[in-house]
Amino acid sequence: MKQVVVLLFLASTFFAFGQIRLASHPLELKKAKEYHQIINTSDRQNDNVFVFATDKEKTTILKYSPFLFFKDSMVTKRPDIGYKLMAGYSFGTDENPTIYWADSNFRSIVAVHYDLVTKTTSTNYFQLPLQRETLLHAFNENNIFYVLTKKNDAEALVLYVFNGGGKTQYLLDFSGFEFVNSKKEPINLSLILAVLPLEKIETRAYNPLFKATSKSKFYVRENDILFTFDHNINETQLFQLDFKTLKLIERNISQFPLKRLNGLSNSYYHENRIYQLTTNDEELHFGYKDFETDAVIKEFSVTKNDSITFKNSPLYAQVMNQRPKAIKTTAKFLKQLSSSDLGVTVYKTPKNLFLTIGGNQEIEQLSTGFAPNGGDFVTNSYFIPLNVYFETVLDKKGNHINSKPEPLATDFIGQFSYENPQAVLQSTFRHKNYYINGYYDTKLKQFVMQKFYDGF
């Protein structure tokens, strides 16, 4: 009985440390759930916190101070239901938001500016030529709403910038750059993006491993956008788009070489360092370099006969959301990893750097039984996800340390979501040095914000 009490105490302590209720506000979203949306975010220029909530009929805006004291609100009729998606937002110097609403195919966008002082709105309408372009991403960064597309008939991307209710666009022409595969055969951007879709990596938040395994990534920084491509095992090819000059600058950073030429590679950018990883079923090389100079700062290498000395967890294999199982040897781990989509993530905790190195794949499962209505005995196949990985902790200087990985805010949020099915339409963002998870409580008819932070 004592052991049960101790376990319950530890579990409750784990959860209590990760969660603090910040604020709540009455909110009732009417029926037609398909129109229910919530965005919880902050104005980066002053840290005011906003809630945008909508149903089929109205839009509710809540404004809070940086310390989550209620400041103001506004309720108004939502745009025509043809603009079904609340796609993004921007903030002006007047501290008022503009919400960008899009139709289902993203060809039509309406920008609605909400003046919380006068309780009035103003609108602008825009069209995107998506019959000639392919939508890649729509995202918010630094108080601005962006739409990124790929031209269907050219080696070029188009970046649409929505700010203050207006729109500007920029052509990112990649036609003058050379792309080659691992065999040094010429390829182009269109082929890369068709096979390896572009993934946005959050620079201020934790990114799960499945996002990091993409070989085509982009990172939005304060003054530029960084595109990285790892289609070639020999190098990471990257492009910087400077917001001031609007020029693309190409760089190539050599990968850590494998003794046997065939294998996998990938990279991850974090705070002016480029982390690179190469592997096959016989060896693994991992390290990081100075982003500006390409100089190697630290490198780790292991063979299938070695123990991985720079890990802070067992070697894990995890099927779907089941409990991870330990892989006993490096050889078995590398064999699984070499059949996966390879990746590494880097996340700064309050004390250290937390890394996950691994990969994901889909494995085939078979089920047998009789077909309905007395039919024949049949065998069906289906695929389920398998992740193989280990965790590593580095100090702020990048040296490996023997420290047990602490739980992350995302772990606490996941636990809360699992235990509270009434908490729907969850919206999470980083605020100061912690995370705010906002949600609609379907039982209490409230919008609630909670604080979650990394570690105990």
Short mmCIF file of C-alpha atoms in Angstrom, two decimals:
data_model
loop_
_atom_site.label_atom_id
_atom_site.label_comp_id
_atom_site.label_asym_id
_atom_site.label_seq_id
_atom_site.Cartn_x
_atom_site.Cartn_y
_atom_site.Cartn_z
CA MET A 1 0.00 0.00 0.00
CA LYS A 2 2.88 2.35 0.82
CA GLN A 3 4.30 1.88 -2.66
CA VAL A 4 0.93 2.75 -4.24
CA VAL A 5 0.66 5.93 -2.15
CA VAL A 6 4.18 6.98 -3.15
CA LEU A 7 3.45 6.42 -6.82
CA LEU A 8 0.23 8.43 -6.60
CA PHE A 9 2.08 11.24 -4.84
CA LEU A 10 4.81 11.31 -7.48
CA ALA A 11 2.26 11.31 -10.30
CA SER A 12 0.28 14.18 -8.76
CA THR A 13 3.48 16.10 -8.05
CA PHE A 14 4.65 15.60 -11.65
CA PHE A 15 1.39 17.01 -12.97
CA ALA A 16 1.07 19.84 -10.45
CA PHE A 17 4.54 21.14 -11.20
CA GLY A 18 3.78 21.33 -14.90
CA GLN A 19 0.46 23.15 -14.80
CA ILE A 20 -0.87 26.45 -13.39
CA ARG A 21 -4.29 27.88 -14.23
CA LEU A 22 -3.87 31.46 -15.46
CA ALA A 23 -7.26 32.77 -16.56
CA SER A 24 -10.73 31.80 -17.71
CA HIS A 25 -13.55 33.64 -19.45
CA PRO A 26 -17.18 32.72 -20.22
CA LEU A 27 -17.52 31.59 -23.83
CA GLU A 28 -20.27 29.68 -25.57
CA LEU A 29 -19.68 28.40 -29.08
CA LYS A 30 -22.96 27.64 -30.84
CA LYS A 31 -23.68 24.46 -32.77
CA ALA A 32 -22.17 23.44 -36.12
CA LYS A 33 -18.85 22.35 -34.63
CA GLU A 34 -17.16 22.36 -38.02
CA TYR A 35 -17.03 26.17 -37.74
CA HIS A 36 -15.53 26.21 -34.24
CA GLN A 37 -11.98 27.56 -34.16
CA ILE A 38 -9.71 29.12 -31.54
CA ILE A 39 -6.32 30.80 -31.85
CA ASN A 40 -4.49 31.70 -28.64
CA THR A 41 -1.39 33.83 -29.17
CA SER A 42 0.54 36.92 -28.12
CA ASP A 43 1.52 40.24 -29.66
CA ARG A 44 5.31 39.90 -29.85
CA GLN A 45 5.93 43.66 -29.64
CA ASN A 46 4.37 44.04 -26.18
CA ASP A 47 3.51 40.49 -24.99
CA ASN A 48 -0.23 41.19 -24.72
CA VAL A 49 -2.11 37.89 -24.97
CA PHE A 50 -5.07 37.45 -27.34
CA VAL A 51 -7.78 34.88 -27.88
CA PHE A 52 -9.61 34.65 -31.22
CA ALA A 53 -12.65 32.36 -31.05
CA THR A 54 -15.30 31.83 -33.68
CA ASP A 55 -18.36 29.75 -34.48
CA LYS A 56 -20.72 29.93 -37.45
CA GLU A 57 -22.18 33.29 -36.43
CA LYS A 58 -19.79 35.41 -34.38
CA THR A 59 -16.17 36.13 -33.56
CA THR A 60 -15.01 36.78 -30.00
CA ILE A 61 -11.73 38.55 -29.23
CA LEU A 62 -10.27 38.59 -25.72
CA LYS A 63 -7.26 40.72 -24.77
CA TYR A 64 -5.04 40.16 -21.72
CA SER A 65 -1.99 41.91 -20.32
CA PRO A 66 1.42 40.18 -20.47
CA PHE A 67 0.70 38.93 -16.95
CA LEU A 68 -2.69 37.56 -17.99
CA PHE A 69 -4.94 40.22 -16.47
CA PHE A 70 -8.08 40.75 -18.52
CA LYS A 71 -7.98 44.05 -20.45
CA ASP A 72 -10.67 44.13 -23.13
CA SER A 73 -12.98 42.13 -25.37
CA MET A 74 -14.99 42.44 -28.55
CA VAL A 75 -17.77 40.35 -30.07
CA THR A 76 -18.77 40.85 -33.68
CA LYS A 77 -20.31 39.03 -36.63
CA ARG A 78 -17.87 36.72 -38.37
CA PRO A 79 -17.21 37.03 -42.13
CA ASP A 80 -19.30 35.11 -44.65
CA ILE A 81 -19.14 31.36 -43.99
CA GLY A 82 -17.47 30.93 -47.37
CA TYR A 83 -14.37 32.13 -45.54
CA LYS A 84 -14.41 29.09 -43.33
CA LEU A 85 -10.84 29.04 -42.01
CA MET A 86 -9.40 31.50 -39.51
CA ALA A 87 -6.00 31.14 -41.17
CA GLY A 88 -3.77 33.63 -39.37
CA TYR A 89 -3.33 37.06 -37.83
CA SER A 90 -1.10 40.11 -37.58
CA PHE A 91 -0.71 42.95 -35.10
CA GLY A 92 -0.22 46.63 -35.85
CA THR A 93 1.42 49.39 -33.84
CA ASP A 94 -2.03 50.30 -32.49
CA GLU A 95 -2.03 46.96 -30.61
CA ASN A 96 -5.13 45.85 -32.50
CA PRO A 97 -5.27 42.56 -34.40
CA THR A 98 -6.07 41.72 -38.00
CA ILE A 99 -7.43 38.22 -38.64
CA TYR A 100 -7.06 36.62 -42.08
CA TRP A 101 -9.93 34.37 -43.12
CA ALA A 102 -9.55 31.98 -46.06
CA ASP A 103 -11.89 29.86 -48.12
CA SER A 104 -11.45 26.08 -48.27
CA ASN A 105 -8.96 26.17 -51.18
CA PHE A 106 -7.08 29.27 -49.95
CA ARG A 107 -7.72 31.20 -53.17
CA SER A 108 -9.75 33.93 -51.46
CA ILE A 109 -8.66 35.70 -48.26
CA VAL A 110 -10.39 38.48 -46.34
CA ALA A 111 -8.44 40.56 -43.82
CA VAL A 112 -10.59 41.90 -40.98
CA HIS A 113 -9.04 44.54 -38.73
CA TYR A 114 -10.58 44.69 -35.25
CA ASP A 115 -10.38 47.99 -33.36
CA LEU A 116 -10.97 47.09 -29.71
CA VAL A 117 -11.20 50.76 -28.70
CA THR A 118 -13.96 51.84 -31.09
CA LYS A 119 -15.41 48.30 -31.41
CA THR A 120 -15.40 48.60 -35.21
CA THR A 121 -14.00 46.51 -38.06
CA SER A 122 -12.58 47.19 -41.52
CA THR A 123 -11.96 44.65 -44.29
CA ASN A 124 -9.73 44.04 -47.31
CA TYR A 125 -10.12 41.23 -49.85
CA PHE A 126 -7.34 39.34 -51.64
CA GLN A 127 -7.03 36.62 -54.26
CA LEU A 128 -4.18 34.09 -54.52
CA PRO A 129 -3.46 32.51 -57.94
CA LEU A 130 -3.49 28.92 -56.69
CA GLN A 131 -4.60 27.63 -60.08
CA ARG A 132 -0.97 28.33 -61.10
CA GLU A 133 0.69 27.75 -57.73
CA THR A 134 0.68 25.05 -55.05
CA LEU A 135 0.14 25.99 -51.43
CA LEU A 136 3.04 24.82 -49.25
CA HIS A 137 2.48 26.54 -45.89
CA ALA A 138 0.48 29.27 -44.19
CA PHE A 139 1.96 30.41 -40.90
CA ASN A 140 2.45 33.22 -38.40
CA GLU A 141 5.80 34.53 -37.25
CA ASN A 142 6.86 37.79 -35.57
CA ASN A 143 3.35 39.33 -35.72
CA ILE A 144 3.06 38.72 -39.47
CA PHE A 145 0.98 36.23 -41.47
CA TYR A 146 2.74 34.45 -44.34
CA VAL A 147 1.61 32.21 -47.18
CA LEU A 148 4.29 30.22 -49.02
CA THR A 149 3.56 28.68 -52.42
CA LYS A 150 5.43 26.86 -55.19
CA LYS A 151 5.01 28.00 -58.81
CA ASN A 152 3.77 25.06 -60.87
CA ASP A 153 5.70 26.00 -64.02
CA ALA A 154 8.93 27.38 -62.57
CA GLU A 155 11.73 26.62 -60.12
CA ALA A 156 10.48 29.29 -57.77
CA LEU A 157 8.59 29.87 -54.54
CA VAL A 158 6.31 32.82 -53.81
CA LEU A 159 6.17 34.36 -50.34
CA TYR A 160 3.02 36.35 -49.58
CA VAL A 161 3.34 38.69 -46.60
CA PHE A 162 0.18 39.93 -44.88
CA ASN A 163 0.62 42.74 -42.38
CA GLY A 164 -1.62 45.60 -41.27
CA GLY A 165 -4.40 44.38 -43.52
CA GLY A 166 -2.25 44.68 -46.66
CA LYS A 167 -0.43 42.16 -48.86
CA THR A 168 2.99 42.13 -50.53
CA GLN A 169 4.58 39.24 -52.41
CA TYR A 170 8.12 38.16 -53.25
CA LEU A 171 9.40 35.73 -55.87
CA LEU A 172 12.11 33.36 -54.62
CA ASP A 173 13.81 32.21 -57.81
CA PHE A 174 15.85 29.01 -57.41
CA SER A 175 16.38 28.45 -61.15
CA GLY A 176 19.94 29.75 -61.07
CA PHE A 177 21.10 27.31 -58.37
CA GLU A 178 22.42 23.80 -58.91
CA PHE A 179 20.89 20.83 -57.12
CA VAL A 180 22.47 17.36 -57.31
CA ASN A 181 21.63 14.05 -55.66
CA SER A 182 24.05 11.74 -53.82
CA LYS A 183 25.25 10.36 -57.17
CA LYS A 184 26.04 13.94 -58.33
CA GLU A 185 23.24 13.76 -60.88
CA PRO A 186 21.43 17.07 -61.56
CA ILE A 187 17.92 17.45 -60.13
CA ASN A 188 15.70 20.47 -59.47
CA LEU A 189 13.71 22.06 -56.67
CA SER A 190 10.39 20.81 -58.05
CA LEU A 191 11.54 17.19 -57.83
CA ILE A 192 12.92 17.67 -54.31
CA LEU A 193 9.70 19.19 -52.97
CA ALA A 194 7.55 16.58 -54.73
CA VAL A 195 9.43 13.74 -53.00
CA LEU A 196 10.51 15.55 -49.80
CA PRO A 197 7.79 18.03 -48.75
CA LEU A 198 8.89 21.22 -47.04
CA GLU A 199 8.44 21.25 -43.23
CA LYS A 200 8.34 24.37 -41.04
CA ILE A 201 10.46 24.09 -37.89
CA GLU A 202 9.48 26.23 -34.91
CA THR A 203 12.45 28.23 -33.62
CA ARG A 204 10.91 29.09 -30.23
CA ALA A 205 9.25 25.78 -29.35
CA TYR A 206 9.82 22.04 -29.14
CA ASN A 207 9.64 20.16 -32.45
CA PRO A 208 8.78 16.44 -32.36
CA LEU A 209 11.04 13.99 -34.15
CA PHE A 210 8.60 13.28 -36.98
CA LYS A 211 8.90 16.91 -38.12
CA ALA A 212 12.69 16.85 -37.91
CA THR A 213 12.96 13.75 -40.13
CA SER A 214 11.88 15.85 -43.11
CA LYS A 215 14.83 16.41 -45.42
CA SER A 216 13.40 19.76 -46.59
CA LYS A 217 12.91 22.30 -43.82
CA PHE A 218 12.62 26.02 -43.27
CA TYR A 219 13.17 28.21 -40.22
CA VAL A 220 11.84 31.76 -39.82
CA ARG A 221 14.30 33.87 -37.87
CA GLU A 222 14.14 37.55 -36.90
CA ASN A 223 15.75 38.88 -40.09
CA ASP A 224 15.59 36.04 -42.58
CA ILE A 225 14.21 32.65 -43.58
CA LEU A 226 16.57 29.69 -43.70
CA PHE A 227 15.81 26.79 -46.08
CA THR A 228 17.76 23.55 -45.61
CA PHE A 229 17.81 20.54 -47.96
CA ASP A 230 19.35 17.15 -47.12
CA HIS A 231 18.52 15.20 -50.28
CA ASN A 232 22.25 14.63 -50.84
CA ILE A 233 24.00 12.47 -48.22
CA ASN A 234 27.26 14.33 -48.84
CA GLU A 235 26.12 17.79 -47.77
CA THR A 236 23.44 20.05 -46.39
CA GLN A 237 22.41 22.61 -48.99
CA LEU A 238 20.92 25.75 -47.51
CA PHE A 239 19.57 29.10 -48.65
CA GLN A 240 19.11 32.29 -46.66
CA LEU A 241 16.44 34.78 -47.68
CA ASP A 242 17.33 38.16 -46.17
CA PHE A 243 14.19 40.21 -45.46
CA LYS A 244 15.99 43.49 -46.24
CA THR A 245 17.74 42.62 -49.49
CA LEU A 246 15.27 39.89 -50.56
CA LYS A 247 18.19 37.97 -52.04
CA LEU A 248 18.76 34.22 -51.77
CA ILE A 249 22.25 33.29 -50.58
CA GLU A 250 23.36 29.66 -51.09
CA ARG A 251 25.69 27.71 -48.84
CA ASN A 252 26.76 24.06 -48.74
CA ILE A 253 27.93 22.41 -45.52
CA SER A 254 29.65 19.05 -45.85
CA GLN A 255 28.17 16.11 -43.95
CA PHE A 256 30.08 13.75 -41.66
CA PRO A 257 31.35 11.02 -44.03
CA LEU A 258 30.52 7.33 -43.73
CA LYS A 259 33.09 4.63 -44.45
CA ARG A 260 30.52 2.87 -46.63
CA LEU A 261 29.00 5.28 -49.11
CA ASN A 262 25.35 4.27 -48.85
CA GLY A 263 23.40 5.51 -45.87
CA LEU A 264 21.16 8.27 -44.55
CA SER A 265 21.72 11.88 -43.51
CA ASN A 266 19.88 14.86 -42.12
CA SER A 267 20.43 18.16 -40.30
CA TYR A 268 18.80 20.55 -37.84
CA TYR A 269 19.45 24.23 -37.27
CA HIS A 270 19.37 25.64 -33.73
CA GLU A 271 20.69 28.97 -32.45
CA ASN A 272 23.52 29.54 -34.88
CA ARG A 273 24.62 25.91 -34.97
CA ILE A 274 23.94 23.28 -37.61
CA TYR A 275 23.53 19.78 -36.19
CA GLN A 276 24.26 17.00 -38.68
CA LEU A 277 23.72 13.25 -38.61
CA THR A 278 24.73 10.38 -40.88
CA THR A 279 24.16 6.66 -40.41
CA ASN A 280 23.83 3.20 -41.95
CA ASP A 281 23.54 -0.24 -40.37
CA GLU A 282 27.23 -0.23 -39.39
CA GLU A 283 28.00 3.25 -38.05
CA LEU A 284 26.57 6.55 -36.84
CA HIS A 285 28.14 9.99 -36.91
CA PHE A 286 26.66 13.00 -35.16
CA GLY A 287 27.95 16.46 -34.40
CA TYR A 288 27.42 20.15 -34.78
CA LYS A 289 29.17 23.03 -36.49
CA ASP A 290 29.30 26.78 -36.22
CA PHE A 291 26.68 28.06 -38.63
CA GLU A 292 28.71 31.06 -39.79
CA THR A 293 32.09 29.36 -40.27
CA ASP A 294 31.17 25.65 -40.82
CA ALA A 295 33.84 24.80 -38.21
CA VAL A 296 33.22 21.52 -36.38
CA ILE A 297 32.58 22.17 -32.68
CA LYS A 298 31.85 18.63 -31.54
CA GLU A 299 31.61 15.22 -33.22
CA PHE A 300 30.51 11.81 -31.91
CA SER A 301 31.01 8.53 -33.79
CA VAL A 302 30.04 4.93 -33.03
CA THR A 303 30.08 1.60 -34.85
CA LYS A 304 27.63 -1.23 -34.44
CA ASN A 305 30.07 -2.91 -32.01
CA ASP A 306 30.34 0.16 -29.76
CA SER A 307 28.20 1.46 -26.95
CA ILE A 308 26.70 4.89 -27.56
CA THR A 309 28.36 6.86 -24.76
CA PHE A 310 26.65 10.18 -25.50
CA LYS A 311 23.09 8.98 -24.84
CA ASN A 312 21.04 9.75 -21.72
CA SER A 313 18.30 7.18 -22.27
CA PRO A 314 18.04 3.59 -23.44
CA LEU A 315 17.86 2.87 -27.16
CA TYR A 316 14.10 2.82 -27.73
CA ALA A 317 11.64 1.32 -30.20
CA GLN A 318 8.08 2.61 -29.92
CA VAL A 319 5.08 1.36 -31.89
CA MET A 320 2.37 4.01 -32.23
CA ASN A 321 1.63 5.42 -28.73
CA GLN A 322 2.57 2.28 -26.85
CA ARG A 323 5.17 2.23 -24.09
CA PRO A 324 8.69 2.32 -25.62
CA LYS A 325 10.72 -0.90 -25.46
CA ALA A 326 14.49 -0.96 -25.03
CA ILE A 327 16.70 -2.16 -27.88
CA LYS A 328 19.54 -4.14 -26.35
CA THR A 329 22.44 -3.54 -28.72
CA THR A 330 23.80 -0.76 -30.91
CA ALA A 331 23.84 -3.15 -33.88
CA LYS A 332 20.10 -3.82 -33.57
CA PHE A 333 19.40 -0.12 -33.14
CA LEU A 334 21.41 0.86 -36.23
CA LYS A 335 19.68 -1.83 -38.27
CA GLN A 336 16.29 -0.38 -37.38
CA LEU A 337 17.49 3.20 -37.79
CA SER A 338 18.95 2.57 -41.24
CA SER A 339 15.45 1.57 -42.44
CA SER A 340 13.87 4.75 -41.06
CA ASP A 341 13.49 8.39 -41.99
CA LEU A 342 16.43 9.85 -40.07
CA GLY A 343 16.36 13.00 -37.95
CA VAL A 344 17.59 14.91 -34.92
CA THR A 345 15.80 17.58 -32.86
CA VAL A 346 17.38 20.14 -30.54
CA TYR A 347 15.48 21.98 -27.81
CA LYS A 348 16.74 24.40 -25.17
CA THR A 349 15.43 23.67 -21.69
CA PRO A 350 15.96 26.07 -18.77
CA LYS A 351 19.21 24.29 -17.87
CA ASN A 352 20.51 22.34 -20.90
CA LEU A 353 20.00 21.27 -24.49
CA PHE A 354 17.70 18.28 -24.98
CA LEU A 355 18.23 16.25 -28.17
CA THR A 356 16.37 13.35 -29.71
CA ILE A 357 18.22 11.30 -32.32
CA GLY A 358 16.33 8.66 -34.25
CA GLY A 359 13.92 7.97 -37.04
CA ASN A 360 10.45 6.83 -37.95
CA GLN A 361 9.06 4.31 -40.39
CA GLU A 362 5.89 2.38 -41.11
CA ILE A 363 5.81 -1.36 -40.56
CA GLU A 364 3.34 -3.75 -42.13
CA GLN A 365 0.92 -5.69 -39.95
CA LEU A 366 -1.33 -8.56 -41.00
CA SER A 367 -4.82 -9.42 -39.79
CA THR A 368 -6.79 -12.53 -40.71
CA GLY A 369 -10.43 -13.52 -40.46
CA PHE A 370 -13.55 -14.38 -42.35
CA ALA A 371 -15.10 -11.82 -44.66
CA PRO A 372 -18.57 -10.48 -43.64
CA ASN A 373 -21.71 -12.49 -44.37
CA GLY A 374 -19.99 -15.88 -44.32
CA GLY A 375 -17.34 -14.98 -46.84
CA ASP A 376 -13.93 -16.49 -47.42
CA PHE A 377 -11.06 -16.51 -44.95
CA VAL A 378 -8.96 -13.48 -45.88
CA THR A 379 -5.71 -11.79 -44.89
CA ASN A 380 -5.49 -7.99 -44.79
CA SER A 381 -2.43 -5.82 -44.35
CA TYR A 382 -2.07 -2.38 -42.83
CA PHE A 383 0.78 -0.14 -41.70
CA ILE A 384 1.54 1.33 -38.28
CA PRO A 385 4.24 3.84 -37.25
CA LEU A 386 7.44 2.72 -35.55
CA ASN A 387 9.88 5.17 -33.95
CA VAL A 388 13.43 4.28 -32.93
CA TYR A 389 15.38 6.85 -30.94
CA PHE A 390 17.49 7.83 -27.97
CA GLU A 391 17.75 11.04 -25.98
CA THR A 392 20.85 13.10 -25.30
CA VAL A 393 21.52 15.99 -22.93
CA LEU A 394 24.18 18.62 -23.65
CA ASP A 395 25.13 21.61 -21.55
CA LYS A 396 24.80 25.12 -23.01
CA LYS A 397 28.35 24.85 -24.36
CA GLY A 398 27.47 21.65 -26.19
CA ASN A 399 29.29 19.15 -24.01
CA HIS A 400 27.56 15.87 -23.24
CA ILE A 401 26.58 15.54 -19.58
CA ASN A 402 25.27 12.61 -17.57
CA SER A 403 21.94 14.07 -16.57
CA LYS A 404 18.52 12.43 -16.65
CA PRO A 405 16.25 14.20 -19.18
CA GLU A 406 13.58 16.20 -17.40
CA PRO A 407 9.96 16.17 -18.57
CA LEU A 408 9.02 18.86 -21.08
CA ALA A 409 6.01 21.16 -21.13
CA THR A 410 4.73 19.17 -24.10
CA ASP A 411 4.68 16.05 -21.90
CA PHE A 412 2.52 17.81 -19.32
CA ILE A 413 0.21 19.20 -22.01
CA GLY A 414 -0.17 15.76 -23.57
CA GLN A 415 -1.01 14.27 -20.18
CA PHE A 416 -3.57 17.01 -19.52
CA SER A 417 -5.22 16.49 -22.93
CA TYR A 418 -5.48 12.74 -22.36
CA GLU A 419 -7.09 13.16 -18.95
CA ASN A 420 -9.48 16.00 -19.93
CA PRO A 421 -11.55 15.14 -23.03
CA GLN A 422 -13.78 18.16 -22.36
CA ALA A 423 -10.80 20.43 -23.17
CA VAL A 424 -11.15 20.93 -26.93
CA LEU A 425 -9.85 23.36 -29.57
CA GLN A 426 -6.52 23.53 -27.76
CA SER A 427 -4.08 26.22 -28.88
CA THR A 428 -0.55 26.33 -27.47
CA PHE A 429 2.16 28.97 -27.80
CA ARG A 430 5.35 30.01 -26.03
CA HIS A 431 4.99 33.09 -23.82
CA LYS A 432 8.09 34.51 -22.14
CA ASN A 433 9.85 31.43 -20.69
CA TYR A 434 6.87 29.07 -20.52
CA TYR A 435 3.96 27.77 -22.59
CA ILE A 436 0.32 28.81 -22.50
CA ASN A 437 -2.18 26.12 -23.45
CA GLY A 438 -5.62 27.57 -24.12
CA TYR A 439 -8.71 25.45 -24.60
CA TYR A 440 -12.50 25.54 -24.73
CA ASP A 441 -14.15 23.70 -21.84
CA THR A 442 -17.30 22.15 -23.31
CA LYS A 443 -18.77 21.43 -19.86
CA LEU A 444 -18.18 24.80 -18.21
CA LYS A 445 -18.62 26.85 -21.42
CA GLN A 446 -15.40 28.71 -20.73
CA PHE A 447 -12.16 29.51 -22.43
CA VAL A 448 -9.33 28.57 -20.11
CA MET A 449 -5.60 29.34 -20.23
CA GLN A 450 -3.04 27.32 -18.33
CA LYS A 451 0.68 27.71 -17.83
CA PHE A 452 3.02 24.80 -18.51
CA TYR A 453 6.77 24.81 -18.19
CA ASP A 454 9.66 22.46 -18.68
CA GLY A 455 11.07 20.40 -15.82
CA PHE A 456 9.89 19.76 -12.29
#
